[in-house]
Amino acid sequence: MPHRRILLKLSGEALLGDAPCGIDPAVLNRIAAEVAEVLAAGTQIALVIGGGNIFRGAGLAGAGMDRVTADQMGMLATVMNALAMQDALERIEVPTRVMSALKINQVCEDYIRRRAVAHLDAGRVAIFAAGIGSPFFTTDSAASLRAIEIGADLLIKATKVDGIYSADPVTHPDAVLYPRLTYDQALRENLKVMDATAIVLCRDNQVPLRVMNIYEPGALVRAAAGEDIGSLVESEPAESEPKE
Ligand code: UDP
């Protein structure tokens, strides 16, 4: 396989499907089946799951809650989503470990990098929960950080649209898809790929980032197999010779 080890970032919203909040079991099961397919094809896969379908710290803080408490609730929401994904994977007999950046030992393991890598090498799916364990961060940043730590050769960000567009394709029908772009272009044009911290981490550590539509059946399997779908964010192309 072109990719030995990938990290998939799923937002909480990806699990929503048509449900108003929480998790749509049909969507959860379909994504779990695709993760199983990626693993069966020979690519190690780790997941970082967001919590936006349940709580986002910024939203709660906007309603008056203390921001740190709100972010802690957001991190706990990601643990719930991680447990749901573990359950869906284990129902189809995919060995899985949830590893949390917050200590919740009755529920799941702590995140320990060496152990995470050992799980992946043993053919298990590792699901990283609770972001990085600190407030004022997002699970996008956690995904970049964990991808770097475990030596993933690709970070896949699953979204609701086909890739990165010049503007929001839902509100701007004339927006164009960028098949390839650099980290700096994504930052400069504020393309809302991932938050800036996450993109800078990828840029500074040379982790290629593919953005694709998780609602398109089979897209995850194809992206993991190295197919050029969605948008790829990577380093600057080699500079051409300066003109005299
Ligand atoms: N969060 C946090 N630290 C982290 C990761 C997440 O405080 O390292 C909190 C934050 O409040 C965030 C919430 O958890 O809003 C859910 O994560 P996120 O918004 O990234 O979820 P997604 O948008 O991917 O569903």
XYZ file of C-alpha atoms and ligand atoms in Angstrom:
269
model
C 0.000 0.000 0.000
C 1.292 3.527 -0.692
C 0.531 4.532 2.879
C 1.864 2.500 5.772
C 0.094 4.405 8.538
C -2.586 7.069 8.288
C -4.467 9.202 10.745
C -8.105 10.006 10.030
C -9.629 13.114 11.609
C -13.402 12.800 11.883
C -15.319 15.768 13.163
C -18.186 15.099 15.528
C -20.442 16.480 12.817
C -19.355 13.666 10.497
C -21.201 11.294 12.828
C -24.368 13.388 12.821
C -25.712 12.281 9.446
C -29.306 13.435 9.316
C -29.722 13.395 13.086
C -30.306 16.825 14.727
C -27.691 16.030 17.387
C -25.748 13.057 18.682
C -24.833 10.155 16.411
C -26.563 8.594 13.417
C -25.933 4.845 13.849
C -26.113 4.222 10.095
C -23.366 6.786 9.426
C -21.263 5.455 12.299
C -21.526 1.890 11.003
C -20.706 2.885 7.439
C -17.579 4.785 8.495
C -16.552 1.877 10.743
C -16.915 -0.507 7.784
C -14.664 1.729 5.674
C -12.065 1.934 8.439
C -12.142 -1.880 8.598
C -11.594 -2.024 4.835
C -8.579 0.295 5.052
C -7.068 -1.909 7.757
C -7.798 -5.115 5.835
C -6.054 -3.650 2.787
C -2.861 -3.353 4.834
C -2.768 0.262 6.014
C -2.515 0.993 9.734
C -5.140 3.499 10.789
C -5.556 5.748 13.820
C -8.524 8.038 14.412
C -9.005 11.378 16.094
C -12.678 12.166 16.636
C -14.119 15.586 17.430
C -17.044 16.398 19.670
C -18.902 19.119 17.796
C -22.046 16.979 17.487
C -22.376 17.161 21.279
C -20.467 20.151 22.725
C -17.995 22.720 21.473
C -16.201 24.780 24.107
C -16.424 28.034 22.184
C -20.194 27.658 21.799
C -20.746 26.976 25.494
C -18.410 29.842 26.440
C -20.357 32.116 24.100
C -23.434 31.331 26.160
C -21.595 32.466 29.300
C -19.854 29.349 30.602
C -16.267 29.486 31.846
C -14.137 28.623 28.795
C -11.947 26.029 30.481
C -14.970 24.165 31.856
C -16.623 24.405 28.444
C -13.546 22.964 26.729
C -13.377 20.148 29.263
C -16.976 19.295 28.379
C -16.002 19.387 24.716
C -13.121 16.992 25.354
C -15.422 14.619 27.239
C -17.795 14.741 24.251
C -14.969 13.440 22.045
C -14.548 10.501 24.442
C -18.221 9.590 23.974
C -17.820 9.648 20.195
C -14.648 7.573 20.461
C -16.476 4.935 22.523
C -19.283 4.843 19.957
C -16.755 4.283 17.164
C -14.951 1.610 19.174
C -18.248 -0.172 19.685
C -19.105 0.029 15.975
C -15.667 -1.315 15.006
C -15.683 -4.123 17.532
C -19.146 -5.224 16.390
C -17.527 -5.983 13.037
C -14.590 -7.641 14.787
C -11.985 -4.947 14.319
C -9.710 -4.814 17.385
C -9.707 -1.273 18.719
C -8.282 0.745 21.585
C -9.507 4.119 22.783
C -6.672 6.199 24.236
C -7.603 9.386 26.020
C -5.513 12.475 26.684
C -7.567 12.902 29.895
C -7.340 10.124 32.474
C -10.594 8.127 32.491
C -9.199 4.717 33.286
C -12.462 2.949 33.994
C -13.465 3.748 30.441
C -10.339 3.675 28.272
C -6.552 3.708 28.216
C -4.389 6.788 28.645
C -2.730 8.118 25.534
C 0.866 6.908 25.591
C 2.657 7.298 22.290
C 4.730 4.124 22.452
C 1.686 2.088 23.375
C -0.320 3.679 20.574
C 2.339 2.706 18.044
C 2.409 -0.833 19.478
C -1.379 -1.105 19.047
C -1.093 0.013 15.439
C 1.740 -2.420 14.744
C -0.394 -5.192 16.263
C -3.160 -4.461 13.744
C -5.479 -2.564 16.066
C -7.256 0.681 15.300
C -6.192 3.351 17.815
C -8.792 6.010 18.556
C -7.335 9.089 20.199
C -9.880 10.846 22.405
C -10.011 14.072 24.441
C -7.970 16.050 21.937
C -4.590 16.951 23.376
C -6.087 17.149 26.868
C -5.765 20.933 27.201
C -8.369 23.652 26.770
C -8.151 26.267 23.991
C -7.204 23.613 21.438
C -9.273 21.735 18.892
C -9.309 18.162 17.723
C -7.881 19.387 14.398
C -4.712 20.365 16.262
C -4.836 17.061 18.137
C -5.049 15.224 14.807
C -1.959 16.988 13.451
C -0.038 16.430 16.675
C -0.922 12.746 16.939
C -0.185 12.201 13.235
C 3.306 13.606 13.805
C 3.849 11.653 17.025
C 2.896 8.274 15.565
C 4.758 8.911 12.308
C 1.670 8.819 10.087
C 2.554 9.351 6.437
C -0.827 10.922 5.667
C -3.397 12.888 7.628
C -6.890 12.640 6.202
C -9.397 15.268 7.236
C -12.910 14.018 6.564
C -15.427 16.718 5.730
C -18.915 17.131 4.290
C -17.683 18.516 0.969
C -15.396 17.109 -1.721
C -12.235 18.953 -0.715
C -10.905 22.474 -0.283
C -12.735 25.173 -2.213
C -11.937 28.820 -2.893
C -15.066 29.654 -0.834
C -17.769 27.686 0.981
C -19.344 25.663 -1.870
C -22.651 25.478 -0.007
C -23.127 29.251 -0.022
C -20.965 30.019 -3.109
C -21.978 27.732 -6.005
C -19.223 29.259 -8.175
C -16.466 28.212 -5.709
C -13.699 26.099 -7.293
C -12.046 23.015 -5.833
C -8.271 23.118 -5.281
C -6.911 19.641 -6.064
C -3.498 20.634 -4.673
C -2.296 23.530 -2.565
C 0.454 24.427 -0.155
C 0.115 24.836 3.598
C 1.029 28.504 3.239
C -1.678 29.047 0.628
C -4.256 27.456 2.924
C -3.119 29.775 5.723
C -2.809 32.902 3.570
C -6.208 32.477 1.940
C -7.788 31.436 5.246
C -9.361 28.470 3.465
C -10.915 26.922 6.582
C -9.272 23.561 5.961
C -8.308 23.078 9.574
C -7.448 25.665 12.192
C -4.155 27.498 11.728
C -2.390 25.666 14.577
C -3.160 22.339 12.921
C -1.938 23.465 9.499
C 1.272 24.963 10.893
C 2.018 21.704 12.735
C 1.579 19.752 9.495
C 3.663 22.248 7.560
C 6.548 22.337 10.010
C 6.659 18.552 10.262
C 5.974 17.736 6.605
C 2.788 15.732 7.114
C 0.747 15.676 3.891
C -2.909 16.481 4.488
C -5.731 15.185 2.304
C -9.201 16.682 2.648
C -12.069 14.533 1.368
C -15.790 13.897 1.607
C -16.615 11.257 4.201
C -20.204 11.108 2.966
C -19.071 9.764 -0.404
C -19.115 5.979 -0.060
C -15.698 4.430 -0.664
C -13.806 7.745 -0.626
C -11.881 6.936 2.547
C -10.739 3.575 1.203
C -9.647 5.196 -2.067
C -7.780 8.007 -0.295
C -5.994 5.487 1.935
C -5.061 3.509 -1.173
C -3.279 6.587 -2.507
C -5.906 7.761 -4.987
C -5.744 11.440 -5.766
C -9.202 12.461 -4.562
C -10.331 15.636 -2.835
C -7.547 18.128 -2.085
C -3.966 17.535 -1.067
C -2.117 20.104 1.041
C 1.652 19.738 0.966
C 4.918 21.686 0.878
C 5.854 24.331 -1.617
C 6.762 22.882 -4.992
C 10.514 23.171 -5.662
C 11.365 26.777 -6.438
C 12.219 27.404 -10.060
C 15.539 29.108 -10.815
C 15.389 32.816 -10.064
C 15.213 34.898 -13.232
C 18.252 37.065 -14.055
N -11.198 20.500 22.926
C -10.225 21.020 23.764
N -8.916 20.638 23.601
C -8.534 19.786 22.626
C -9.514 19.284 21.751
C -10.839 19.646 21.920
O -10.528 21.808 24.649
O -7.339 19.468 22.545
C -12.616 20.829 23.157
C -13.031 22.151 22.546
O -13.984 22.743 23.397
C -13.723 21.702 21.256
C -14.382 20.429 21.690
O -13.443 19.828 22.577
O -14.668 22.647 20.798
C -14.729 19.471 20.583
O -13.671 19.382 19.671
P -13.773 20.011 18.202
O -14.504 21.323 18.240
O -12.415 20.025 17.631
O -14.685 18.934 17.473
P -15.122 18.838 15.946
O -15.353 20.235 15.440
O -14.008 18.188 15.219
O -16.355 17.989 15.974
